[in-house]
mmCIF file of C-alpha atoms in Angstrom:
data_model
loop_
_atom_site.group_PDB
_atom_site.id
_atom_site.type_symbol
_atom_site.label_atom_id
_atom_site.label_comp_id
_atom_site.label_asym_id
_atom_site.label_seq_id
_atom_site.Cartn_x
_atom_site.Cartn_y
_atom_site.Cartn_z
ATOM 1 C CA UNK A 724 80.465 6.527 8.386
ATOM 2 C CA UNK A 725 81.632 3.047 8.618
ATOM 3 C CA UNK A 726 82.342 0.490 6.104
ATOM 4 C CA UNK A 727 81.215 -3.171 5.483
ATOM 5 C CA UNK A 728 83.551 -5.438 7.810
ATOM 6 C CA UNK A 729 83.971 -7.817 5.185
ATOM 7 C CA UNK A 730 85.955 -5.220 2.617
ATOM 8 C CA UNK A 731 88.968 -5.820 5.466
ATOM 9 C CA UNK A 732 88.549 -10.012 4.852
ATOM 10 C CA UNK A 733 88.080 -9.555 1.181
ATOM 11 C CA UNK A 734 91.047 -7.308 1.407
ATOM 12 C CA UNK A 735 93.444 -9.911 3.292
ATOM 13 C CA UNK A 736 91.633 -13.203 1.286
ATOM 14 C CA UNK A 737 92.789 -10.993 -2.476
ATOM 15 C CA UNK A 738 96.285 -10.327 -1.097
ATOM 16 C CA UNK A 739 96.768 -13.912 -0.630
ATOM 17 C CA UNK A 740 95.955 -15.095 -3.337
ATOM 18 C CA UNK A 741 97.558 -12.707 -5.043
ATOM 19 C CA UNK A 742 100.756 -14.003 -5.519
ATOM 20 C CA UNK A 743 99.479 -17.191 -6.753
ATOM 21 C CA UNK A 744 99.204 -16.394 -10.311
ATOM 22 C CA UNK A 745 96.054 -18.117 -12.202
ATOM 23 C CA UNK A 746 95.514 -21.383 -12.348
ATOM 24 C CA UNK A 747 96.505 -22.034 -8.475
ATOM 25 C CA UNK A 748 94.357 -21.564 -5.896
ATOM 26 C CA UNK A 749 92.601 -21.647 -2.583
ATOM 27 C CA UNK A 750 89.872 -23.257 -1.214
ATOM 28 C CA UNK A 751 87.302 -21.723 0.805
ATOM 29 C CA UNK A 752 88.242 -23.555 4.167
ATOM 30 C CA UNK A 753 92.015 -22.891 3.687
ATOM 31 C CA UNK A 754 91.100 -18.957 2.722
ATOM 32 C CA UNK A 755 88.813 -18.861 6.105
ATOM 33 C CA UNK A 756 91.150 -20.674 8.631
ATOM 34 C CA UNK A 757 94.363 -18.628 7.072
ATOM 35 C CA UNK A 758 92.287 -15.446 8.403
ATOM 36 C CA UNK A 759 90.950 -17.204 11.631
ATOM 37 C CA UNK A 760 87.246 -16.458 11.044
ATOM 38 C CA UNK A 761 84.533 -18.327 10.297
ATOM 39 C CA UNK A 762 83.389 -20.601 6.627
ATOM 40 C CA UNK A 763 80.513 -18.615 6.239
ATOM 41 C CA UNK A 764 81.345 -15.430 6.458
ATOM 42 C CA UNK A 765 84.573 -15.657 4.007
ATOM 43 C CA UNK A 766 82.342 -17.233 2.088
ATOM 44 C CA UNK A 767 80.022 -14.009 1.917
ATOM 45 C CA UNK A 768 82.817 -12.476 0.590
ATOM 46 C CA UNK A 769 83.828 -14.595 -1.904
ATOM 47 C CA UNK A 770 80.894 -14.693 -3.082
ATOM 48 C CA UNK A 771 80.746 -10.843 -3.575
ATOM 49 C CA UNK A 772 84.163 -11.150 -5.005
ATOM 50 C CA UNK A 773 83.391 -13.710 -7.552
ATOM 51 C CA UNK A 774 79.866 -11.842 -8.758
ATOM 52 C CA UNK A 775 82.496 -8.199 -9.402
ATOM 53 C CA UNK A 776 84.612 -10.537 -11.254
ATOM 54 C CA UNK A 777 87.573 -10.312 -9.168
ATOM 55 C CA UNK A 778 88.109 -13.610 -8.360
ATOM 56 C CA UNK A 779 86.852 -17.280 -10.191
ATOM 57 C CA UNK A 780 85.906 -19.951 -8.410
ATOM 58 C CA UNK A 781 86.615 -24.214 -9.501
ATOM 59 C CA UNK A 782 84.032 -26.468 -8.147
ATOM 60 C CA UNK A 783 85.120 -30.362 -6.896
ATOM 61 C CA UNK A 784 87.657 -31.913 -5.147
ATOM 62 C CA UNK A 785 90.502 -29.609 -5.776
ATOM 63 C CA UNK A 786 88.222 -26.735 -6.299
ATOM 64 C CA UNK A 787 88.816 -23.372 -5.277
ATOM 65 C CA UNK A 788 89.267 -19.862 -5.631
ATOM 66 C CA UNK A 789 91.854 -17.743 -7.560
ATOM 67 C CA UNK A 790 92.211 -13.990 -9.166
ATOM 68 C CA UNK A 791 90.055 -13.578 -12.433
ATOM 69 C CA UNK A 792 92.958 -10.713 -13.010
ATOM 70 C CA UNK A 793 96.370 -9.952 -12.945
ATOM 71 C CA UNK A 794 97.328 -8.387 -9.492
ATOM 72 C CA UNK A 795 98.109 -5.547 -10.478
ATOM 73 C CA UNK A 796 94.506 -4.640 -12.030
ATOM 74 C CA UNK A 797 92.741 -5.373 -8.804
ATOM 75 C CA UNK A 798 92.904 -2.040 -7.145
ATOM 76 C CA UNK A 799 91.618 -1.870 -3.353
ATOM 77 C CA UNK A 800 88.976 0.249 -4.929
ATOM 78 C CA UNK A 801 87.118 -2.902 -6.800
ATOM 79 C CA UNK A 802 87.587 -4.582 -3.346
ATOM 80 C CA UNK A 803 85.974 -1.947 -1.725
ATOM 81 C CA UNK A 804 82.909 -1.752 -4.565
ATOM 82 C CA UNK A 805 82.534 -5.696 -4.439
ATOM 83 C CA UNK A 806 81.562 -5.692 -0.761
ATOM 84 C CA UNK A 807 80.740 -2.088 0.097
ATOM 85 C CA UNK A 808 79.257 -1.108 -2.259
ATOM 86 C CA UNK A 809 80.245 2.494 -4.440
ATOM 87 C CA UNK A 810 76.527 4.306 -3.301
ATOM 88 C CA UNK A 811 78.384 7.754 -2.144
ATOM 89 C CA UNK A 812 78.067 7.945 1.517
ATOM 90 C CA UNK A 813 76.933 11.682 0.940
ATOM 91 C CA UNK A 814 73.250 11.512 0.095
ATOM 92 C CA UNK A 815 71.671 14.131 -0.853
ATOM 93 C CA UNK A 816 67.868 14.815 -0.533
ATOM 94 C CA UNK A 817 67.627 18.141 -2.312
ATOM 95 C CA UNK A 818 66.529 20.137 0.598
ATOM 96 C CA UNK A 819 66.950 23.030 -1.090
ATOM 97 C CA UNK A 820 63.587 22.586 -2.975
ATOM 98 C CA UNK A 821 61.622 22.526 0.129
ATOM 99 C CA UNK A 822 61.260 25.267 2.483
ATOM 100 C CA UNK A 823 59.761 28.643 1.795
ATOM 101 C CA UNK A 824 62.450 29.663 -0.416
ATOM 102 C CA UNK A 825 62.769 26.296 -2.553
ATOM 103 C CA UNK A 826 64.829 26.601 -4.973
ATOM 104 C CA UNK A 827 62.385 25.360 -8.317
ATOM 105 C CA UNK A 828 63.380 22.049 -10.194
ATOM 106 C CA UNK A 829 64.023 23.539 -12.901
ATOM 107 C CA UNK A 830 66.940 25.627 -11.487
ATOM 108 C CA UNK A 831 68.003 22.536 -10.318
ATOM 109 C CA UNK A 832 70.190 21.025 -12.768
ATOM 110 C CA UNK A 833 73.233 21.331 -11.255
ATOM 111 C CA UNK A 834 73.749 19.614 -8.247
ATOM 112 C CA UNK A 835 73.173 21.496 -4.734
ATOM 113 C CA UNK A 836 77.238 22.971 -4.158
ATOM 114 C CA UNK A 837 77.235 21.332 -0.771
ATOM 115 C CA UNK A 838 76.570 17.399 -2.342
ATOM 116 C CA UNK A 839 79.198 18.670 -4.901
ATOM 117 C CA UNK A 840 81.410 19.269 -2.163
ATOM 118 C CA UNK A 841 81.152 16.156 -0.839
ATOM 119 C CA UNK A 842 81.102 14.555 -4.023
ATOM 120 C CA UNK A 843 84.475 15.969 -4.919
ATOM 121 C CA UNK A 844 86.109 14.639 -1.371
ATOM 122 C CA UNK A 845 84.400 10.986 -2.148
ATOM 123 C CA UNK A 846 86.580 11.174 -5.944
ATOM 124 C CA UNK A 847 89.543 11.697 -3.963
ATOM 125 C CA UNK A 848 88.985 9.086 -2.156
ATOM 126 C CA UNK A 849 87.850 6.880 -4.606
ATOM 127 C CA UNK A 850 91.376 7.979 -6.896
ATOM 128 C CA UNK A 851 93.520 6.934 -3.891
ATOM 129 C CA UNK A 852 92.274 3.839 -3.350
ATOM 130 C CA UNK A 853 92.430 2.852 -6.760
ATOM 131 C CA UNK A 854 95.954 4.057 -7.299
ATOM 132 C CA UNK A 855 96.476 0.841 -5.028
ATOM 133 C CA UNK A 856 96.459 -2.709 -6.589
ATOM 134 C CA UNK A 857 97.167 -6.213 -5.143
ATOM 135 C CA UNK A 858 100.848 -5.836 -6.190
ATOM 136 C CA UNK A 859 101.236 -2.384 -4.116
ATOM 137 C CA UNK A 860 99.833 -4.590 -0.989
ATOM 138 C CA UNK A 861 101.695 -7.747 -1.764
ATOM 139 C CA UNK A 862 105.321 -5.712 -1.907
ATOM 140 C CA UNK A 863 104.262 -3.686 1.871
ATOM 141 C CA UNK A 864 103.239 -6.888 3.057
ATOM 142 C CA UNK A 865 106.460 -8.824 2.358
ATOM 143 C CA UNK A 866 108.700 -5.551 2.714
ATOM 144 C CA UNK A 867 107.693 -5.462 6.433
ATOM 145 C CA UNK A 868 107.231 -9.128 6.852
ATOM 146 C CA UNK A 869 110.014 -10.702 9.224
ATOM 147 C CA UNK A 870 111.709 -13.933 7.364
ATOM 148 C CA UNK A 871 110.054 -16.284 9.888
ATOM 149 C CA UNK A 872 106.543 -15.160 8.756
ATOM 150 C CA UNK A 873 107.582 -14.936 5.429
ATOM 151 C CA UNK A 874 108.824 -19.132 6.031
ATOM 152 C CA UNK A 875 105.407 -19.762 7.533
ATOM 153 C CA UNK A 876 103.353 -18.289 4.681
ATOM 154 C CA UNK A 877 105.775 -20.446 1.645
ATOM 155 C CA UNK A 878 105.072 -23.893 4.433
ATOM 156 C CA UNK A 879 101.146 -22.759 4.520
ATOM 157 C CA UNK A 880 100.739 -22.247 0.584
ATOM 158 C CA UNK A 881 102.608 -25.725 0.423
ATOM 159 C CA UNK A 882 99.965 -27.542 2.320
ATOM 160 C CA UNK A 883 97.307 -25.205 0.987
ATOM 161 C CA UNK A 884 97.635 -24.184 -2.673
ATOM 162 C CA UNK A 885 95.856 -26.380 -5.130
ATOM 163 C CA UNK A 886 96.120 -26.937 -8.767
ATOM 164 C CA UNK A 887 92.664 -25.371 -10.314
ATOM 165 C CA UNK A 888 91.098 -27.879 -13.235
ATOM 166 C CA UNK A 889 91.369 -26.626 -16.397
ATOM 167 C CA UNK A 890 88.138 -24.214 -17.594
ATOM 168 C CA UNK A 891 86.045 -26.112 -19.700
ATOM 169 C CA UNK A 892 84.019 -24.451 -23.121
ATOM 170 C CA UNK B 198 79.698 3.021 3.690
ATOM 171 C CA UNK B 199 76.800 5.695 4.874
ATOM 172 C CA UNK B 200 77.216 9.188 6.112
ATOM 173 C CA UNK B 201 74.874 10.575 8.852
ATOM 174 C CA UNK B 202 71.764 12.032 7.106
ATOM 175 C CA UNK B 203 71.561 14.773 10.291
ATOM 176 C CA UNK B 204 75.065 15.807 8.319
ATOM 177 C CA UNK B 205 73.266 17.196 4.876
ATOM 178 C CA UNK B 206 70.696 19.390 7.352
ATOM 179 C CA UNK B 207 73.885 20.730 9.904
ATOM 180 C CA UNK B 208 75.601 21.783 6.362
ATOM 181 C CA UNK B 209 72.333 23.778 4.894
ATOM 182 C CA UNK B 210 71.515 25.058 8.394
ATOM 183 C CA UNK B 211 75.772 26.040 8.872
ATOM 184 C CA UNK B 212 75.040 27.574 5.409
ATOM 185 C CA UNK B 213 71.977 29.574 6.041
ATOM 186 C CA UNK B 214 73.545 31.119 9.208
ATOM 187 C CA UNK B 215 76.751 32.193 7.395
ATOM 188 C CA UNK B 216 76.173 35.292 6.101
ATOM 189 C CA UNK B 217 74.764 36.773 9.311
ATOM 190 C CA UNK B 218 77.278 37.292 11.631
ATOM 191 C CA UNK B 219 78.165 36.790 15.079
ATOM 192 C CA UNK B 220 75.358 38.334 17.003
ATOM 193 C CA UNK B 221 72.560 37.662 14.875
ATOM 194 C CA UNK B 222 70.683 33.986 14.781
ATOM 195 C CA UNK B 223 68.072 32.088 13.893
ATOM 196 C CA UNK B 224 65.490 30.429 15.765
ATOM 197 C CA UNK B 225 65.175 26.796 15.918
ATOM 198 C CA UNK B 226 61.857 26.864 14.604
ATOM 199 C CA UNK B 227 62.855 29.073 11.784
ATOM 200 C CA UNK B 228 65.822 27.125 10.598
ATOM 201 C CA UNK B 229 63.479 23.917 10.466
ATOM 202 C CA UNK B 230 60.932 25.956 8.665
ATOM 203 C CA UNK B 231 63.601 27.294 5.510
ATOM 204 C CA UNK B 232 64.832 23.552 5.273
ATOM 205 C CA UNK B 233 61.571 21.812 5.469
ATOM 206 C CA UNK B 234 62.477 19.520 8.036
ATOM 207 C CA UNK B 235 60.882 18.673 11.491
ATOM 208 C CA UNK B 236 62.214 20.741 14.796
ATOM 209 C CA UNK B 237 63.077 17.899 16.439
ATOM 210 C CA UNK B 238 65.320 16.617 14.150
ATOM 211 C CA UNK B 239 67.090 19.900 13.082
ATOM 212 C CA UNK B 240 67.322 20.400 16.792
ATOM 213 C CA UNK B 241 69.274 17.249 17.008
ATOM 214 C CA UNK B 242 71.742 18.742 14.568
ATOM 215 C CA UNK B 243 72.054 21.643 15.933
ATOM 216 C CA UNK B 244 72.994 20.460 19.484
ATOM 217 C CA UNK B 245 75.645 18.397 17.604
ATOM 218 C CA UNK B 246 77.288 21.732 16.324
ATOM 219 C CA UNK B 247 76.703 23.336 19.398
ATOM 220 C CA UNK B 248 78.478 20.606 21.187
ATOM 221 C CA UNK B 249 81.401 20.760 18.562
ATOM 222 C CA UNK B 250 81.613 24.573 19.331
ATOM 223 C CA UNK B 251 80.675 25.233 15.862
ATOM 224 C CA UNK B 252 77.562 27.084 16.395
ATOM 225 C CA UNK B 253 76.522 28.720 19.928
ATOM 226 C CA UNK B 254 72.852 29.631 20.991
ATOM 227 C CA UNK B 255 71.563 31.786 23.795
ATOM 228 C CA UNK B 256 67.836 31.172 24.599
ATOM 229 C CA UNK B 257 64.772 33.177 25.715
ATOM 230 C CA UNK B 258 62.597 35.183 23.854
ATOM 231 C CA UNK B 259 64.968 36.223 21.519
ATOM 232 C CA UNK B 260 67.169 33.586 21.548
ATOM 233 C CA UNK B 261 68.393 31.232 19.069
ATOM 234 C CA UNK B 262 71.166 30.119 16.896
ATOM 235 C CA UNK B 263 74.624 31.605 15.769
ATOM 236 C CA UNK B 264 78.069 30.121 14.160
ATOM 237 C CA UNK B 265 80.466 30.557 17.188
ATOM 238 C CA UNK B 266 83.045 31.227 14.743
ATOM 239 C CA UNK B 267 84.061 33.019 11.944
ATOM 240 C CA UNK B 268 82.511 31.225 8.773
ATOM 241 C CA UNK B 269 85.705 31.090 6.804
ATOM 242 C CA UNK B 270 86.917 28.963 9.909
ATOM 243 C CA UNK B 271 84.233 26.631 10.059
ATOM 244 C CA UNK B 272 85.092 23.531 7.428
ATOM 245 C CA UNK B 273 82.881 21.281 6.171
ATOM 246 C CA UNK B 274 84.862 17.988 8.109
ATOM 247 C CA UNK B 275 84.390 20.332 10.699
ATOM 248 C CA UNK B 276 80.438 20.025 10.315
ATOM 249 C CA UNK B 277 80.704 16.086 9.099
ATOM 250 C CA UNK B 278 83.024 15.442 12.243
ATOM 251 C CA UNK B 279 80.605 17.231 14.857
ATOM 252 C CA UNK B 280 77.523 14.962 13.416
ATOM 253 C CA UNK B 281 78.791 11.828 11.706
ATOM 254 C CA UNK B 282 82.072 11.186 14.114
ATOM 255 C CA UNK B 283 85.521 11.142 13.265
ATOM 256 C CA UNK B 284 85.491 7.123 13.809
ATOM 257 C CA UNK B 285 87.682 5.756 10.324
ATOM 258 C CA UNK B 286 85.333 4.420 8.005
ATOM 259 C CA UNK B 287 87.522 1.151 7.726
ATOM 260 C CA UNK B 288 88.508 -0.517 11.111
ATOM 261 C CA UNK B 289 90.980 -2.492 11.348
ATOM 262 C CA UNK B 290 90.528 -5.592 13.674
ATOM 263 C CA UNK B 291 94.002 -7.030 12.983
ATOM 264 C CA UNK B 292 93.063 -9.972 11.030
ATOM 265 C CA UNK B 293 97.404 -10.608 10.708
ATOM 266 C CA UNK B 294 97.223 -11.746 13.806
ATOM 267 C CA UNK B 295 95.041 -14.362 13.195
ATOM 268 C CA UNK B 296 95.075 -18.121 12.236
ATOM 269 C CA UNK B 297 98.154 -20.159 11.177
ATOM 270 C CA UNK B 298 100.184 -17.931 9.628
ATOM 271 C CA UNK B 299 99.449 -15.156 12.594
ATOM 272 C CA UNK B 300 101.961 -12.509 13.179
ATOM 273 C CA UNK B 301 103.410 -11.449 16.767
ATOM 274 C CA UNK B 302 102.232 -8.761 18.489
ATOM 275 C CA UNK B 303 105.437 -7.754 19.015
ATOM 276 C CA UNK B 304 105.761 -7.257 15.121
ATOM 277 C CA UNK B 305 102.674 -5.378 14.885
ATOM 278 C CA UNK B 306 103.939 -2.012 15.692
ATOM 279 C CA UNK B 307 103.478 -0.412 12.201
ATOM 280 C CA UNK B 308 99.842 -0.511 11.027
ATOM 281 C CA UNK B 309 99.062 -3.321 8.344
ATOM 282 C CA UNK B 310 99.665 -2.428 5.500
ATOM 283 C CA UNK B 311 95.745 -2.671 4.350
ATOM 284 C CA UNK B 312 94.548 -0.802 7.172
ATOM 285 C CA UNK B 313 97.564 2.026 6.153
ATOM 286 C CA UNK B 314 96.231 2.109 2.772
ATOM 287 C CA UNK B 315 92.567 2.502 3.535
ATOM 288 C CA UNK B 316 93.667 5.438 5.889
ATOM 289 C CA UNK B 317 95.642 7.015 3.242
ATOM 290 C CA UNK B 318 92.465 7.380 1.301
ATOM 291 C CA UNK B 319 90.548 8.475 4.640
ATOM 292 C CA UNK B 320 93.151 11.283 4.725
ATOM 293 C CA UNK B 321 92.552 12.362 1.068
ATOM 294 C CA UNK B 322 88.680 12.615 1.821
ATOM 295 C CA UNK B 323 89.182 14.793 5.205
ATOM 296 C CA UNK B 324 92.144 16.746 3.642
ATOM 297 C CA UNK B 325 89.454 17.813 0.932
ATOM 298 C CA UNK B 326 86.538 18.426 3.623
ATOM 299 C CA UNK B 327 88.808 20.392 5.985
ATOM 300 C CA UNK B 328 89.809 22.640 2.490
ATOM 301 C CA UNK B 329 86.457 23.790 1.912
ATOM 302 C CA UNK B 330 84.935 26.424 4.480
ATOM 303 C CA UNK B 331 81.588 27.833 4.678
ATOM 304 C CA UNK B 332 82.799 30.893 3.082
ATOM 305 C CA UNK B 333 83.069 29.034 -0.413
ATOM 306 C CA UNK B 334 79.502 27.009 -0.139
ATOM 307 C CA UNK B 335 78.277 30.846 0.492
ATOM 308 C CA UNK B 336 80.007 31.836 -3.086
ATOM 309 C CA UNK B 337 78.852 28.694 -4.481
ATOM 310 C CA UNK B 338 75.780 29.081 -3.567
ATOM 311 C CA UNK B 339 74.956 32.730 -4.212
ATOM 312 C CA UNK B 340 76.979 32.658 -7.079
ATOM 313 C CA UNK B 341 74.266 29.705 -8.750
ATOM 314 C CA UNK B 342 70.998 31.057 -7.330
ATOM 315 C CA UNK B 343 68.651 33.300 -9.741
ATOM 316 C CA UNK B 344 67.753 36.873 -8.538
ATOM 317 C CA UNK B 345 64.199 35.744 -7.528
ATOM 318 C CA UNK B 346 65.849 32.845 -5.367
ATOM 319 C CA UNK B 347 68.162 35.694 -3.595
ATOM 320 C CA UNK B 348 65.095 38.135 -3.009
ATOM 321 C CA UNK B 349 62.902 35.614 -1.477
ATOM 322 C CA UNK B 350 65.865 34.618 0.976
ATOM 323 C CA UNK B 351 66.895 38.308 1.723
ATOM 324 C CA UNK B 352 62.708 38.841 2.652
ATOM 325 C CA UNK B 353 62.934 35.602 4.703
ATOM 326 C CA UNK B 354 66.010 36.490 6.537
ATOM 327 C CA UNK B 355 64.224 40.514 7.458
ATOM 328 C CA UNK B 356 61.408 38.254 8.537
ATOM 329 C CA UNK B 357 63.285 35.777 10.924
ATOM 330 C CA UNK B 358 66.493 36.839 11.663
ATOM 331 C CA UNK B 359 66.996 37.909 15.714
ATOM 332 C CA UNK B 360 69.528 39.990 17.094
ATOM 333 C CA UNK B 361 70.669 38.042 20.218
ATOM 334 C CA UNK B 362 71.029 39.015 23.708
ATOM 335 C CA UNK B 363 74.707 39.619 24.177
ATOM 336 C CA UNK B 364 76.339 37.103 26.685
ATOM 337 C CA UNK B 365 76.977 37.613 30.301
ATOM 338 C CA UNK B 366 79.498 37.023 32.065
#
């Protein structure tokens, strides 16, 4: 089982801009050489971002991108969804109608008790991860920061945080 | 995020062999004939759980398949472990220390936060795997199927089942 490498950029890219609070924001470049890696590939997941609605992007000059929602009602979950995805990573094929003792379709309403097993395991770990918002991250992130990261990140927003235009109609 | 398909197949074929007891088995052949499913590729399972010590086998004539252990032992992250790997779904590649704002390695002892809160959700999932044994898919399962359902597999286990050489040595 392995998840989409570009939940763990979306992840980082959301908690930065996180405590930004709308109207401020980030361009693409800045967001991409924060993280070290490559234009392109942030930009995948911006992209993904922006189409779930999590963030909003500005076009122009001092475009950029920002949260389409208050921190604390982005949970990691909608990360996760935007990029990865929420098909269940248990899928099941109904192999217990073939065979020579197939269960019939018609007896088959409820759903096989092993891909209800799993199902139940992939709610709890859908209900954890969206018990976690962008304001959970923000405060372990700072929390553990040391105060000469915590200067570096204030002098990088300085240099890096733009003023969003104004939505228009 | 995708599970192993081989893991739906190890589960029905972990399920099938339940009820019979150490000392009794299956044949290959026969557990890819109830599923429906080609030898080779049940066969690929099946070394899996026999690798994982989760089912044993004993060949000639009469040989074929058996659940090492007790079923009420044998957990279904037991079963997703032995065919799908343990590997997290989310890997962290330490994106903090990256770019500008990058922090020391020295700092890094504690996992990032992100990568902590992923695995907290990783733990909910196995935690709800590693509750559920064979024992209850056996309830679950007898306890939905309709009397002609249990009489055809009852006739199909007095046609297949094999009582296995004991072990030497």
């Amino acid at each position: 089982m392995k998840m989409n490498k570009g939940v763990e950029w979306a992840v980082h890219a959301c908690t930065l801009l996180a405590p930004l609070g709308q109207g401020r924001g980030l361009s693409l470049s800045a967001l991409a050489d924060y993280h070290g890696v490559p234009v392109p590939y942030m930009a995948k997941q911006m992209q993904l971002l922006s189409k779930a609605g999590i963030v909003s992007t500005s076009r122009g000059q001092t475009g950029g991108y920002t949260l389409a929602k208050a921190p604390a009602e982005i949970s990691l979950w909608d990360i996760k969804q935007a990029v990865d995805g929420a098909t269940p990573a248990f899928r099941c094929t109904e192999i217990r109608q073939q065979g020579p003792c197939a269960v019939p379709r018609k007896d088959c309403k409820a759903p096989c008790a092993i891909a209800a097993a799993f199902a139940r395991a992939e709610t709890a770990y859908r209900d954890l991860l969206c018990s976690i918002s962008l304001v959970d991250l923000m405060a372990d992130v700072s929390g553990h920061a040391s105060a000469q990261h915590l200067a570096d990140i204030v002098g990088w927003y300085q240099d890096n945080v733009t003023v969003l235009p104004a939505k228009s109609g």
